[in-house]
PDB file of C-alpha atoms in Angstrom:
ATOM      1  CA  MET A   1       0.000   0.000   0.000  1.00 61.00           C
ATOM      2  CA  SER A   2       1.298   3.396  -0.902  1.00 67.00           C
ATOM      3  CA  PRO A   3       2.332   5.883   1.802  1.00 66.00           C
ATOM      4  CA  LYS A   4      -0.423   8.300   0.829  1.00 67.00           C
ATOM      5  CA  LEU A   5      -3.049   5.611   1.291  1.00 70.00           C
ATOM      6  CA  TRP A   6      -1.640   4.725   4.711  1.00 69.00           C
ATOM      7  CA  LEU A   7      -1.820   8.384   5.740  1.00 70.00           C
ATOM      8  CA  LYS A   8      -5.484   8.596   4.731  1.00 71.00           C
ATOM      9  CA  VAL A   9      -6.310   5.455   6.716  1.00 70.00           C
ATOM     10  CA  ILE A  10      -4.601   6.849   9.837  1.00 73.00           C
ATOM     11  CA  LEU A  11      -6.433  10.197   9.588  1.00 70.00           C
ATOM     12  CA  LEU A  12      -9.764   8.448   9.126  1.00 71.00           C
ATOM     13  CA  GLY A  13      -9.140   6.326  12.214  1.00 67.00           C
ATOM     14  CA  LEU A  14      -8.332   9.355  14.287  1.00 66.00           C
ATOM     15  CA  LEU A  15     -11.529  11.077  13.188  1.00 65.00           C
ATOM     16  CA  LEU A  16     -13.641   8.046  14.066  1.00 63.00           C
ATOM     17  CA  THR A  17     -11.975   7.762  17.467  1.00 61.00           C
ATOM     18  CA  GLY A  18     -12.670  11.435  18.291  1.00 57.00           C
ATOM     19  CA  CYS A  19     -16.350  11.122  17.351  1.00 54.00           C
ATOM     20  CA  SER A  20     -16.866   8.016  19.482  1.00 54.00           C
ATOM     21  CA  THR A  21     -15.289   9.494  22.637  1.00 52.00           C
ATOM     22  CA  THR A  22     -17.852  10.237  25.342  1.00 53.00           C
ATOM     23  CA  PRO A  23     -17.652  13.919  26.335  1.00 55.00           C
ATOM     24  CA  THR A  24     -16.655  14.613  29.912  1.00 54.00           C
ATOM     25  CA  ARG A  25     -19.372  16.392  31.870  1.00 60.00           C
ATOM     26  CA  ALA A  26     -18.701  18.964  34.517  1.00 54.00           C
ATOM     27  CA  PRO A  27     -19.377  17.638  38.032  1.00 55.00           C
ATOM     28  CA  VAL A  28     -22.717  18.675  39.486  1.00 54.00           C
ATOM     29  CA  VAL A  29     -22.548  19.977  43.044  1.00 51.00           C
ATOM     30  CA  GLU A  30     -25.785  20.316  44.943  1.00 53.00           C
ATOM     31  CA  ARG A  31     -25.747  23.462  47.057  1.00 57.00           C
ATOM     32  CA  GLN A  32     -27.958  23.796  50.048  1.00 54.00           C
ATOM     33  CA  PRO A  33     -29.882  27.063  50.185  1.00 53.00           C
ATOM     34  CA  ALA A  34     -28.516  29.489  52.752  1.00 53.00           C
ATOM     35  CA  GLN A  35     -30.445  29.412  55.975  1.00 54.00           C
ATOM     36  CA  VAL A  36     -32.306  32.645  56.581  1.00 48.00           C
ATOM     37  CA  GLN A  37     -31.798  33.906  60.090  1.00 52.00           C
ATOM     38  CA  PRO A  38     -35.076  35.016  61.701  1.00 46.00           C
ATOM     39  CA  GLN A  39     -35.153  38.763  62.105  1.00 51.00           C
ATOM     40  CA  PRO A  40     -36.239  40.107  65.490  1.00 44.00           C
ATOM     41  CA  ARG A  41     -39.591  41.786  65.444  1.00 42.00           C
ATOM     42  CA  PRO A  42     -39.316  45.549  65.713  1.00 46.00           C
ATOM     43  CA  ALA A  43     -40.012  47.070  69.093  1.00 41.00           C
ATOM     44  CA  ARG A  44     -43.476  48.489  69.557  1.00 50.00           C
ATOM     45  CA  VAL A  45     -43.245  52.243  69.167  1.00 53.00           C
ATOM     46  CA  VAL A  46     -46.058  54.680  69.795  1.00 55.00           C
ATOM     47  CA  PRO A  47     -45.729  57.766  67.578  1.00 59.00           C
ATOM     48  CA  ARG A  48     -45.375  60.956  69.509  1.00 65.00           C
ATOM     49  CA  GLU A  49     -48.066  63.540  69.047  1.00 70.00           C
ATOM     50  CA  PRO A  50     -47.304  67.254  69.250  1.00 79.00           C
ATOM     51  CA  ASP A  51     -48.421  69.267  72.251  1.00 82.00           C
ATOM     52  CA  THR A  52     -51.617  70.956  71.015  1.00 83.00           C
ATOM     53  CA  ARG A  53     -52.836  72.197  74.386  1.00 89.00           C
ATOM     54  CA  PRO A  54     -54.109  75.783  74.239  1.00 92.00           C
ATOM     55  CA  ALA A  55     -52.656  78.579  76.315  1.00 92.00           C
ATOM     56  CA  THR A  56     -56.077  79.469  77.799  1.00 95.00           C
ATOM     57  CA  TYR A  57     -59.460  77.827  78.349  1.00 97.00           C
ATOM     58  CA  THR A  58     -62.937  79.261  78.882  1.00 97.00           C
ATOM     59  CA  VAL A  59     -64.826  77.462  81.663  1.00 97.00           C
ATOM     60  CA  LYS A  60     -68.004  75.646  80.594  1.00 96.00           C
ATOM     61  CA  LYS A  61     -70.903  74.208  82.573  1.00 96.00           C
ATOM     62  CA  GLY A  62     -69.901  71.079  84.465  1.00 94.00           C
ATOM     63  CA  ASP A  63     -66.190  71.917  84.581  1.00 96.00           C
ATOM     64  CA  THR A  64     -64.265  71.819  87.828  1.00 96.00           C
ATOM     65  CA  LEU A  65     -60.696  72.824  88.531  1.00 96.00           C
ATOM     66  CA  TYR A  66     -59.864  69.149  89.182  1.00 96.00           C
ATOM     67  CA  SER A  67     -61.394  67.869  85.943  1.00 96.00           C
ATOM     68  CA  LEU A  68     -59.671  70.581  83.875  1.00 96.00           C
ATOM     69  CA  ALA A  69     -56.331  69.826  85.511  1.00 95.00           C
ATOM     70  CA  LEU A  70     -56.687  66.143  84.558  1.00 95.00           C
ATOM     71  CA  ASP A  71     -57.899  66.892  81.016  1.00 95.00           C
ATOM     72  CA  PHE A  72     -54.935  69.179  80.326  1.00 96.00           C
ATOM     73  CA  GLY A  73     -52.322  67.128  82.174  1.00 95.00           C
ATOM     74  CA  LEU A  74     -51.685  69.624  84.974  1.00 96.00           C
ATOM     75  CA  ASP A  75     -51.381  69.660  88.747  1.00 95.00           C
ATOM     76  CA  TYR A  76     -54.590  71.274  90.023  1.00 96.00           C
ATOM     77  CA  ARG A  77     -52.657  73.246  92.638  1.00 95.00           C
ATOM     78  CA  GLU A  78     -50.405  74.786  89.981  1.00 95.00           C
ATOM     79  CA  LEU A  79     -53.437  75.588  87.830  1.00 96.00           C
ATOM     80  CA  ALA A  80     -55.045  77.330  90.791  1.00 96.00           C
ATOM     81  CA  GLU A  81     -51.868  79.283  91.557  1.00 96.00           C
ATOM     82  CA  TRP A  82     -51.442  80.463  87.947  1.00 96.00           C
ATOM     83  CA  ASN A  83     -54.975  81.873  88.021  1.00 96.00           C
ATOM     84  CA  GLY A  84     -55.021  83.250  91.563  1.00 95.00           C
ATOM     85  CA  ILE A  85     -57.649  80.767  92.769  1.00 96.00           C
ATOM     86  CA  GLY A  86     -57.662  79.718  96.428  1.00 94.00           C
ATOM     87  CA  GLU A  87     -59.490  77.013  98.320  1.00 92.00           C
ATOM     88  CA  PRO A  88     -62.118  75.642  97.837  1.00 92.00           C
ATOM     89  CA  TYR A  89     -60.944  76.099  94.196  1.00 94.00           C
ATOM     90  CA  LEU A  90     -64.259  77.300  92.769  1.00 95.00           C
ATOM     91  CA  ILE A  91     -64.485  78.441  89.142  1.00 96.00           C
ATOM     92  CA  ARG A  92     -67.364  80.033  87.240  1.00 96.00           C
ATOM     93  CA  VAL A  93     -68.796  79.571  83.760  1.00 96.00           C
ATOM     94  CA  GLY A  94     -67.199  81.952  81.272  1.00 96.00           C
ATOM     95  CA  GLN A  95     -64.049  82.418  83.318  1.00 96.00           C
ATOM     96  CA  VAL A  96     -60.873  82.357  81.216  1.00 97.00           C
ATOM     97  CA  LEU A  97     -58.145  80.235  82.787  1.00 97.00           C
ATOM     98  CA  ARG A  98     -54.533  80.321  81.756  1.00 95.00           C
ATOM     99  CA  LEU A  99     -53.010  76.876  81.244  1.00 95.00           C
ATOM    100  CA  THR A 100     -49.371  77.964  81.321  1.00 93.00           C
ATOM    101  CA  PRO A 101     -47.319  79.528  84.099  1.00 92.00           C
ATOM    102  CA  PRO A 102     -47.042  83.329  84.117  1.00 90.00           C
ATOM    103  CA  GLY A 103     -44.085  84.486  82.033  1.00 79.00           C
ATOM    104  CA  GLY A 104     -44.002  81.224  80.133  1.00 61.00           C
ATOM    105  CA  GLU A 105     -45.397  82.683  76.925  1.00 50.00           C
ATOM    106  CA  GLY A 106     -43.622  84.520  74.169  1.00 38.00           C
ATOM    107  CA  ALA A 107     -40.201  83.302  75.149  1.00 35.00           C
ATOM    108  CA  GLN A 108     -37.723  84.048  72.409  1.00 38.00           C
ATOM    109  CA  PRO A 109     -35.633  81.109  71.191  1.00 37.00           C
ATOM    110  CA  LEU A 110     -31.969  81.257  71.936  1.00 36.00           C
ATOM    111  CA  LYS A 111     -29.892  82.489  69.027  1.00 40.00           C
ATOM    112  CA  ALA A 112     -26.810  80.633  67.988  1.00 40.00           C
ATOM    113  CA  PRO A 113     -23.589  82.597  68.612  1.00 42.00           C
ATOM    114  CA  ALA A 114     -22.292  84.418  65.573  1.00 48.00           C
ATOM    115  CA  VAL A 115     -19.367  82.667  63.946  1.00 48.00           C
ATOM    116  CA  PRO A 116     -16.775  85.112  62.546  1.00 51.00           C
ATOM    117  CA  GLU A 117     -16.127  84.699  58.854  1.00 56.00           C
ATOM    118  CA  PRO A 118     -12.608  83.522  58.004  1.00 54.00           C
ATOM    119  CA  LYS A 119     -10.432  86.318  56.665  1.00 57.00           C
ATOM    120  CA  PRO A 120      -8.706  85.738  53.320  1.00 53.00           C
ATOM    121  CA  LEU A 121      -5.003  85.079  53.595  1.00 51.00           C
ATOM    122  CA  ALA A 122      -2.660  87.751  52.354  1.00 50.00           C
ATOM    123  CA  ALA A 123      -1.299  87.229  48.867  1.00 47.00           C
ATOM    124  CA  ALA A 124       2.244  87.380  50.177  1.00 45.00           C
ATOM    125  CA  SER A 125       1.606  84.326  52.415  1.00 46.00           C
ATOM    126  CA  ILE A 126       0.278  82.257  49.500  1.00 47.00           C
ATOM    127  CA  LEU A 127       2.987  82.967  46.904  1.00 47.00           C
ATOM    128  CA  LYS A 128       6.160  80.952  47.202  1.00 50.00           C
ATOM    129  CA  THR A 129       9.379  82.884  47.305  1.00 51.00           C
ATOM    130  CA  GLU A 130      12.416  81.739  45.340  1.00 52.00           C
ATOM    131  CA  PRO A 131      16.085  82.660  45.775  1.00 55.00           C
ATOM    132  CA  LYS A 132      17.008  85.632  43.671  1.00 55.00           C
ATOM    133  CA  ALA A 133      20.251  85.884  41.679  1.00 57.00           C
ATOM    134  CA  VAL A 134      22.661  88.470  42.987  1.00 58.00           C
ATOM    135  CA  ARG A 135      25.405  89.845  40.772  1.00 63.00           C
ATOM    136  CA  GLU A 136      28.800  90.431  42.370  1.00 59.00           C
ATOM    137  CA  PRO A 137      31.826  92.090  40.840  1.00 63.00           C
ATOM    138  CA  TYR A 138      34.607  89.731  39.857  1.00 62.00           C
ATOM    139  CA  SER A 139      37.118  89.073  42.557  1.00 66.00           C
ATOM    140  CA  GLU A 140      39.256  86.211  43.803  1.00 68.00           C
ATOM    141  CA  GLN A 141      37.142  85.985  46.992  1.00 71.00           C
ATOM    142  CA  ALA A 142      33.914  85.623  45.003  1.00 65.00           C
ATOM    143  CA  LEU A 143      35.479  82.970  42.782  1.00 66.00           C
ATOM    144  CA  ALA A 144      36.672  81.055  45.846  1.00 70.00           C
ATOM    145  CA  ARG A 145      33.197  81.077  47.359  1.00 70.00           C
ATOM    146  CA  LEU A 146      31.709  79.645  44.160  1.00 65.00           C
ATOM    147  CA  GLU A 147      34.337  76.898  43.872  1.00 64.00           C
ATOM    148  CA  LYS A 148      33.975  75.927  47.556  1.00 63.00           C
ATOM    149  CA  PRO A 149      31.835  72.685  47.875  1.00 57.00           C
ATOM    150  CA  ALA A 150      28.613  72.890  49.844  1.00 50.00           C
ATOM    151  CA  SER A 151      28.974  71.748  53.416  1.00 50.00           C
ATOM    152  CA  ALA A 152      27.511  68.372  54.298  1.00 49.00           C
ATOM    153  CA  ALA A 153      24.107  68.325  55.894  1.00 49.00           C
ATOM    154  CA  PRO A 154      24.243  68.174  59.688  1.00 51.00           C
ATOM    155  CA  ALA A 155      23.915  64.674  61.018  1.00 52.00           C
ATOM    156  CA  LYS A 156      20.766  63.817  62.933  1.00 55.00           C
ATOM    157  CA  PRO A 157      21.311  63.407  66.688  1.00 52.00           C
ATOM    158  CA  GLU A 158      21.352  59.832  67.798  1.00 54.00           C
ATOM    159  CA  PRO A 159      19.161  58.771  70.698  1.00 52.00           C
ATOM    160  CA  ALA A 160      20.658  58.632  74.149  1.00 51.00           C
ATOM    161  CA  GLY A 161      22.709  55.529  74.777  1.00 49.00           C
ATOM    162  CA  ALA A 162      23.567  54.855  71.124  1.00 49.00           C
ATOM    163  CA  ALA A 163      27.072  56.248  71.511  1.00 48.00           C
ATOM    164  CA  ASN A 164      27.741  53.900  74.441  1.00 52.00           C
ATOM    165  CA  GLY A 165      26.623  50.849  72.496  1.00 52.00           C
ATOM    166  CA  ALA A 166      23.299  50.571  74.332  1.00 52.00           C
ATOM    167  CA  PRO A 167      20.433  49.092  72.300  1.00 52.00           C
ATOM    168  CA  ARG A 168      18.166  51.637  70.715  1.00 59.00           C
ATOM    169  CA  THR A 169      14.583  51.950  71.907  1.00 57.00           C
ATOM    170  CA  PRO A 170      12.263  50.552  69.226  1.00 56.00           C
ATOM    171  CA  PRO A 171       9.737  53.046  67.900  1.00 56.00           C
ATOM    172  CA  GLU A 172       6.265  52.864  69.353  1.00 59.00           C
ATOM    173  CA  LYS A 173       3.737  50.936  67.345  1.00 56.00           C
ATOM    174  CA  PRO A 174       0.782  52.905  66.059  1.00 55.00           C
ATOM    175  CA  ALA A 175      -2.439  52.364  67.960  1.00 56.00           C
ATOM    176  CA  VAL A 176      -4.750  49.848  66.334  1.00 54.00           C
ATOM    177  CA  GLU A 177      -8.392  50.845  66.231  1.00 55.00           C
ATOM    178  CA  LYS A 178     -10.734  48.353  67.813  1.00 53.00           C
ATOM    179  CA  PRO A 179     -13.643  47.223  65.648  1.00 51.00           C
ATOM    180  CA  ALA A 180     -16.959  48.784  66.521  1.00 50.00           C
ATOM    181  CA  VAL A 181     -19.255  46.508  68.494  1.00 47.00           C
ATOM    182  CA  GLU A 182     -22.847  46.488  67.321  1.00 49.00           C
ATOM    183  CA  LYS A 183     -25.494  46.944  69.984  1.00 47.00           C
ATOM    184  CA  PRO A 184     -27.979  44.089  70.380  1.00 45.00           C
ATOM    185  CA  ALA A 185     -31.380  44.573  68.855  1.00 46.00           C
ATOM    186  CA  ALA A 186     -34.130  45.881  71.115  1.00 42.00           C
ATOM    187  CA  PRO A 187     -36.446  43.167  72.495  1.00 41.00           C
ATOM    188  CA  ASP A 188     -40.098  42.878  71.558  1.00 44.00           C
ATOM    189  CA  ASN A 189     -41.318  44.412  74.791  1.00 44.00           C
ATOM    190  CA  ALA A 190     -39.036  47.434  74.616  1.00 45.00           C
ATOM    191  CA  GLY A 191     -40.630  50.658  75.803  1.00 43.00           C
ATOM    192  CA  ALA A 192     -43.559  51.842  73.739  1.00 49.00           C
ATOM    193  CA  GLU A 193     -42.186  55.371  73.814  1.00 50.00           C
ATOM    194  CA  GLU A 194     -38.742  54.646  72.380  1.00 55.00           C
ATOM    195  CA  ASP A 195     -38.613  57.980  70.591  1.00 63.00           C
ATOM    196  CA  ASP A 196     -40.073  59.936  73.526  1.00 70.00           C
ATOM    197  CA  PRO A 197     -37.652  61.904  75.746  1.00 79.00           C
ATOM    198  CA  ASP A 198     -40.199  61.560  78.610  1.00 84.00           C
ATOM    199  CA  ARG A 199     -40.167  57.784  78.353  1.00 90.00           C
ATOM    200  CA  VAL A 200     -41.615  55.940  81.367  1.00 94.00           C
ATOM    201  CA  GLU A 201     -40.932  52.356  82.467  1.00 95.00           C
ATOM    202  CA  TRP A 202     -44.404  50.958  83.195  1.00 97.00           C
ATOM    203  CA  THR A 203     -45.650  47.945  85.132  1.00 97.00           C
ATOM    204  CA  TRP A 204     -49.139  46.533  85.646  1.00 98.00           C
ATOM    205  CA  PRO A 205     -51.003  48.229  88.525  1.00 98.00           C
ATOM    206  CA  ALA A 206     -52.911  45.081  89.520  1.00 97.00           C
ATOM    207  CA  SER A 207     -53.427  41.448  88.597  1.00 96.00           C
ATOM    208  CA  GLY A 208     -56.743  40.163  87.336  1.00 96.00           C
ATOM    209  CA  LYS A 209     -59.014  39.685  84.354  1.00 96.00           C
ATOM    210  CA  LEU A 210     -59.594  42.565  81.981  1.00 96.00           C
ATOM    211  CA  LEU A 211     -63.219  43.632  82.114  1.00 96.00           C
ATOM    212  CA  ALA A 212     -62.925  46.477  79.598  1.00 95.00           C
ATOM    213  CA  THR A 213     -60.198  47.808  77.327  1.00 96.00           C
ATOM    214  CA  PHE A 214     -59.448  51.290  76.030  1.00 97.00           C
ATOM    215  CA  GLY A 215     -62.289  52.716  73.944  1.00 93.00           C
ATOM    216  CA  GLU A 216     -64.684  49.880  74.813  1.00 90.00           C
ATOM    217  CA  GLY A 217     -67.970  51.482  75.779  1.00 89.00           C
ATOM    218  CA  GLY A 218     -66.247  54.866  75.901  1.00 91.00           C
ATOM    219  CA  SER A 219     -63.671  53.694  78.424  1.00 94.00           C
ATOM    220  CA  LYS A 220     -60.659  55.973  78.826  1.00 96.00           C
ATOM    221  CA  GLY A 221     -58.497  53.163  80.166  1.00 97.00           C
ATOM    222  CA  LEU A 222     -58.615  49.594  81.481  1.00 97.00           C
ATOM    223  CA  ASP A 223     -60.965  47.960  83.966  1.00 98.00           C
ATOM    224  CA  ILE A 224     -59.231  45.169  85.921  1.00 97.00           C
ATOM    225  CA  ALA A 225     -61.282  42.774  88.031  1.00 97.00           C
ATOM    226  CA  GLY A 226     -60.138  41.811  91.512  1.00 96.00           C
ATOM    227  CA  SER A 227     -61.124  41.204  95.094  1.00 97.00           C
ATOM    228  CA  LEU A 228     -61.886  43.688  97.846  1.00 97.00           C
ATOM    229  CA  GLY A 229     -58.658  44.870  99.497  1.00 97.00           C
ATOM    230  CA  GLN A 230     -56.406  43.571  96.705  1.00 98.00           C
ATOM    231  CA  PRO A 231     -53.196  45.659  96.352  1.00 98.00           C
ATOM    232  CA  VAL A 232     -53.147  48.464  93.799  1.00 98.00           C
ATOM    233  CA  LEU A 233     -49.593  49.331  92.696  1.00 98.00           C
ATOM    234  CA  ALA A 234     -48.037  52.449  91.224  1.00 98.00           C
ATOM    235  CA  ALA A 235     -47.526  51.706  87.518  1.00 98.00           C
ATOM    236  CA  ALA A 236     -44.407  53.918  87.488  1.00 98.00           C
ATOM    237  CA  GLY A 237     -42.462  56.165  89.801  1.00 97.00           C
ATOM    238  CA  GLY A 238     -43.643  59.725  90.282  1.00 97.00           C
ATOM    239  CA  LYS A 239     -45.381  62.231  92.532  1.00 98.00           C
ATOM    240  CA  VAL A 240     -48.934  61.926  93.866  1.00 98.00           C
ATOM    241  CA  VAL A 241     -50.694  65.103  92.712  1.00 97.00           C
ATOM    242  CA  HIS A 242     -54.279  64.277  93.683  1.00 97.00           C
ATOM    243  CA  THR A 243     -56.270  61.995  95.960  1.00 97.00           C
ATOM    244  CA  GLY A 244     -59.903  62.007  97.009  1.00 96.00           C
ATOM    245  CA  THR A 245     -63.418  61.837  95.589  1.00 96.00           C
ATOM    246  CA  THR A 246     -63.468  65.101  93.640  1.00 93.00           C
ATOM    247  CA  LEU A 247     -64.060  63.594  90.173  1.00 95.00           C
ATOM    248  CA  ARG A 248     -67.517  62.200  89.541  1.00 94.00           C
ATOM    249  CA  GLY A 249     -67.586  58.584  88.411  1.00 95.00           C
ATOM    250  CA  TYR A 250     -64.085  57.746  89.704  1.00 97.00           C
ATOM    251  CA  GLY A 251     -64.826  57.087  93.377  1.00 97.00           C
ATOM    252  CA  LYS A 252     -61.777  57.164  95.619  1.00 98.00           C
ATOM    253  CA  LEU A 253     -59.123  58.366  93.205  1.00 98.00           C
ATOM    254  CA  ILE A 254     -55.331  58.658  92.963  1.00 98.00           C
ATOM    255  CA  ILE A 255     -53.491  60.610  90.237  1.00 98.00           C
ATOM    256  CA  ILE A 256     -49.718  60.304  89.854  1.00 98.00           C
ATOM    257  CA  LYS A 257     -47.565  62.666  87.793  1.00 97.00           C
ATOM    258  CA  HIS A 258     -44.581  60.863  86.258  1.00 97.00           C
ATOM    259  CA  ASN A 259     -43.077  63.748  84.293  1.00 96.00           C
ATOM    260  CA  LYS A 260     -44.234  66.794  82.338  1.00 93.00           C
ATOM    261  CA  SER A 261     -46.050  64.577  79.814  1.00 94.00           C
ATOM    262  CA  TYR A 262     -47.437  61.487  81.570  1.00 97.00           C
ATOM    263  CA  PHE A 263     -50.008  60.996  84.338  1.00 98.00           C
ATOM    264  CA  SER A 264     -51.644  57.786  85.586  1.00 98.00           C
ATOM    265  CA  VAL A 265     -55.083  57.407  87.179  1.00 98.00           C
ATOM    266  CA  TYR A 266     -56.316  54.779  89.701  1.00 98.00           C
ATOM    267  CA  ALA A 267     -60.052  54.788  90.467  1.00 98.00           C
ATOM    268  CA  HIS A 268     -62.729  52.961  92.564  1.00 98.00           C
ATOM    269  CA  ASN A 269     -60.342  52.205  95.437  1.00 98.00           C
ATOM    270  CA  SER A 270     -61.585  51.157  98.863  1.00 98.00           C
ATOM    271  CA  GLN A 271     -58.595  52.606 100.736  1.00 98.00           C
ATOM    272  CA  ILE A 272     -56.006  55.223  99.693  1.00 98.00           C
ATOM    273  CA  LEU A 273     -52.583  54.655 101.243  1.00 98.00           C
ATOM    274  CA  VAL A 274     -50.675  57.702  99.934  1.00 98.00           C
ATOM    275  CA  LYS A 275     -50.963  61.466 100.320  1.00 97.00           C
ATOM    276  CA  GLU A 276     -50.761  64.373  97.901  1.00 97.00           C
ATOM    277  CA  GLY A 277     -47.188  65.499  97.353  1.00 96.00           C
ATOM    278  CA  GLN A 278     -45.765  62.078  98.237  1.00 98.00           C
ATOM    279  CA  ASN A 279     -43.185  60.507  95.939  1.00 98.00           C
ATOM    280  CA  VAL A 280     -43.732  56.850  95.039  1.00 98.00           C
ATOM    281  CA  VAL A 281     -41.723  54.216  93.186  1.00 98.00           C
ATOM    282  CA  ARG A 282     -42.833  51.738  90.550  1.00 98.00           C
ATOM    283  CA  GLY A 283     -44.589  48.739  92.081  1.00 97.00           C
ATOM    284  CA  GLN A 284     -45.271  50.444  95.411  1.00 98.00           C
ATOM    285  CA  LYS A 285     -48.630  49.678  97.008  1.00 98.00           C
ATOM    286  CA  ILE A 286     -50.654  52.898  96.907  1.00 98.00           C
ATOM    287  CA  ALA A 287     -54.229  51.695  97.502  1.00 98.00           C
ATOM    288  CA  GLU A 288     -56.559  48.747  98.014  1.00 98.00           C
ATOM    289  CA  MET A 289     -59.034  47.730  95.333  1.00 98.00           C
ATOM    290  CA  GLY A 290     -62.683  48.472  95.930  1.00 98.00           C
ATOM    291  CA  ASP A 291     -66.028  49.390  94.403  1.00 97.00           C
ATOM    292  CA  SER A 292     -66.375  53.089  95.290  1.00 97.00           C
ATOM    293  CA  ASP A 293     -68.678  54.711  92.718  1.00 96.00           C
ATOM    294  CA  ALA A 294     -68.732  51.411  90.759  1.00 96.00           C
ATOM    295  CA  ASP A 295     -71.071  48.439  90.352  1.00 95.00           C
ATOM    296  CA  ARG A 296     -68.432  45.864  91.317  1.00 97.00           C
ATOM    297  CA  VAL A 297     -64.932  45.551  92.765  1.00 98.00           C
ATOM    298  CA  LYS A 298     -62.422  46.623  90.109  1.00 98.00           C
ATOM    299  CA  LEU A 299     -59.599  49.005  89.318  1.00 98.00           C
ATOM    300  CA  HIS A 300     -60.076  51.590  86.592  1.00 98.00           C
ATOM    301  CA  PHE A 301     -56.608  52.518  85.299  1.00 98.00           C
ATOM    302  CA  GLU A 302     -55.692  55.261  82.845  1.00 98.00           C
ATOM    303  CA  ILE A 303     -52.506  56.576  81.254  1.00 98.00           C
ATOM    304  CA  ARG A 304     -52.698  60.144  80.017  1.00 97.00           C
ATOM    305  CA  ARG A 305     -50.205  61.967  77.818  1.00 96.00           C
ATOM    306  CA  LEU A 306     -50.499  65.763  77.914  1.00 95.00           C
ATOM    307  CA  GLY A 307     -53.939  65.225  79.467  1.00 95.00           C
ATOM    308  CA  LYS A 308     -55.201  63.038  76.613  1.00 96.00           C
ATOM    309  CA  PRO A 309     -56.122  59.414  77.469  1.00 97.00           C
ATOM    310  CA  VAL A 310     -54.037  56.830  75.570  1.00 97.00           C
ATOM    311  CA  ASP A 311     -54.352  53.051  75.300  1.00 97.00           C
ATOM    312  CA  PRO A 312     -52.506  51.560  78.298  1.00 97.00           C
ATOM    313  CA  LEU A 313     -51.997  48.254  76.449  1.00 96.00           C
ATOM    314  CA  LYS A 314     -49.556  50.050  74.127  1.00 95.00           C
ATOM    315  CA  TYR A 315     -47.396  51.011  77.104  1.00 96.00           C
ATOM    316  CA  LEU A 316     -47.698  48.202  79.658  1.00 97.00           C
ATOM    317  CA  PRO A 317     -45.493  45.065  79.398  1.00 95.00           C
ATOM    318  CA  ASN A 318     -46.819  42.045  77.524  1.00 91.00           C
ATOM    319  CA  ASP A 319     -46.535  39.719  80.532  1.00 87.00           C
ATOM    320  CA  LYS A 320     -49.738  40.741  82.310  1.00 86.00           C
ATOM    321  CA  PRO A 321     -50.161  39.194  85.765  1.00 85.00           C
ATOM    322  CA  SER A 322     -53.194  36.905  85.947  1.00 75.00           C
TER     323      SER A 322
END
């Protein structure tokens, strides 16, 4: 067989071998989907409402100094003092009461101190100066100065001890910044007033079944069932600003002022254990549950912000005592 024929046979064999070779497939790797970490539920936040209380109020029929103080979130004694009203704190229809302390209106906001404008730098301090050429008459002294080599730069002083063969002190290492540590996420039962500077840490004022919630049947708070003489606790620390039976429908009443924004109300008590002007702490026993001016033994509890009733369930902790 001729060499050309042999060459054709070899090429044909190579082609057939390449066509019959099974192609190599890339390995298939099964990847497990990344586990999604459960995100913590955002803390319950009650949006703050602006203070829309008027500066004055005209007394209407049925108003009392005590009821107005509660409705506008004020201490009744301060309200009486601002308006020159003495005991027994009587007001008349049509009387205009101021709801702010004297001198508290028209205050001018503080002005920021004037910042002096930076003065422009002088042109001479910005421009760079260069050595100027100076012509000298020819002389042997001038020629000698030009031919004289520049003096060597002064050597840097060595640290103490180097001349005596003592080891040199290694340079201090630059400070290494520590990585920022992220704060843990707020828990579910974080304060309802997270964005409120007058935030209050609340607790339940009594244990028992809820008979009525906020807004139910016109309720301005919660009705909590209980037994006669059961402890009634201060829902937060503050100052007792009112006790007694001066508000119709509340029976034996306690009002606590927690700060300039928040008050709490405890009604229908059988016994009051605190006095006006007394400071109390959260969880302190302030009264005993009763049925004064009510059809059954219960505690009527309110939280008021700037005098306006708000839903206590948005402020109290989730773990209600049974």
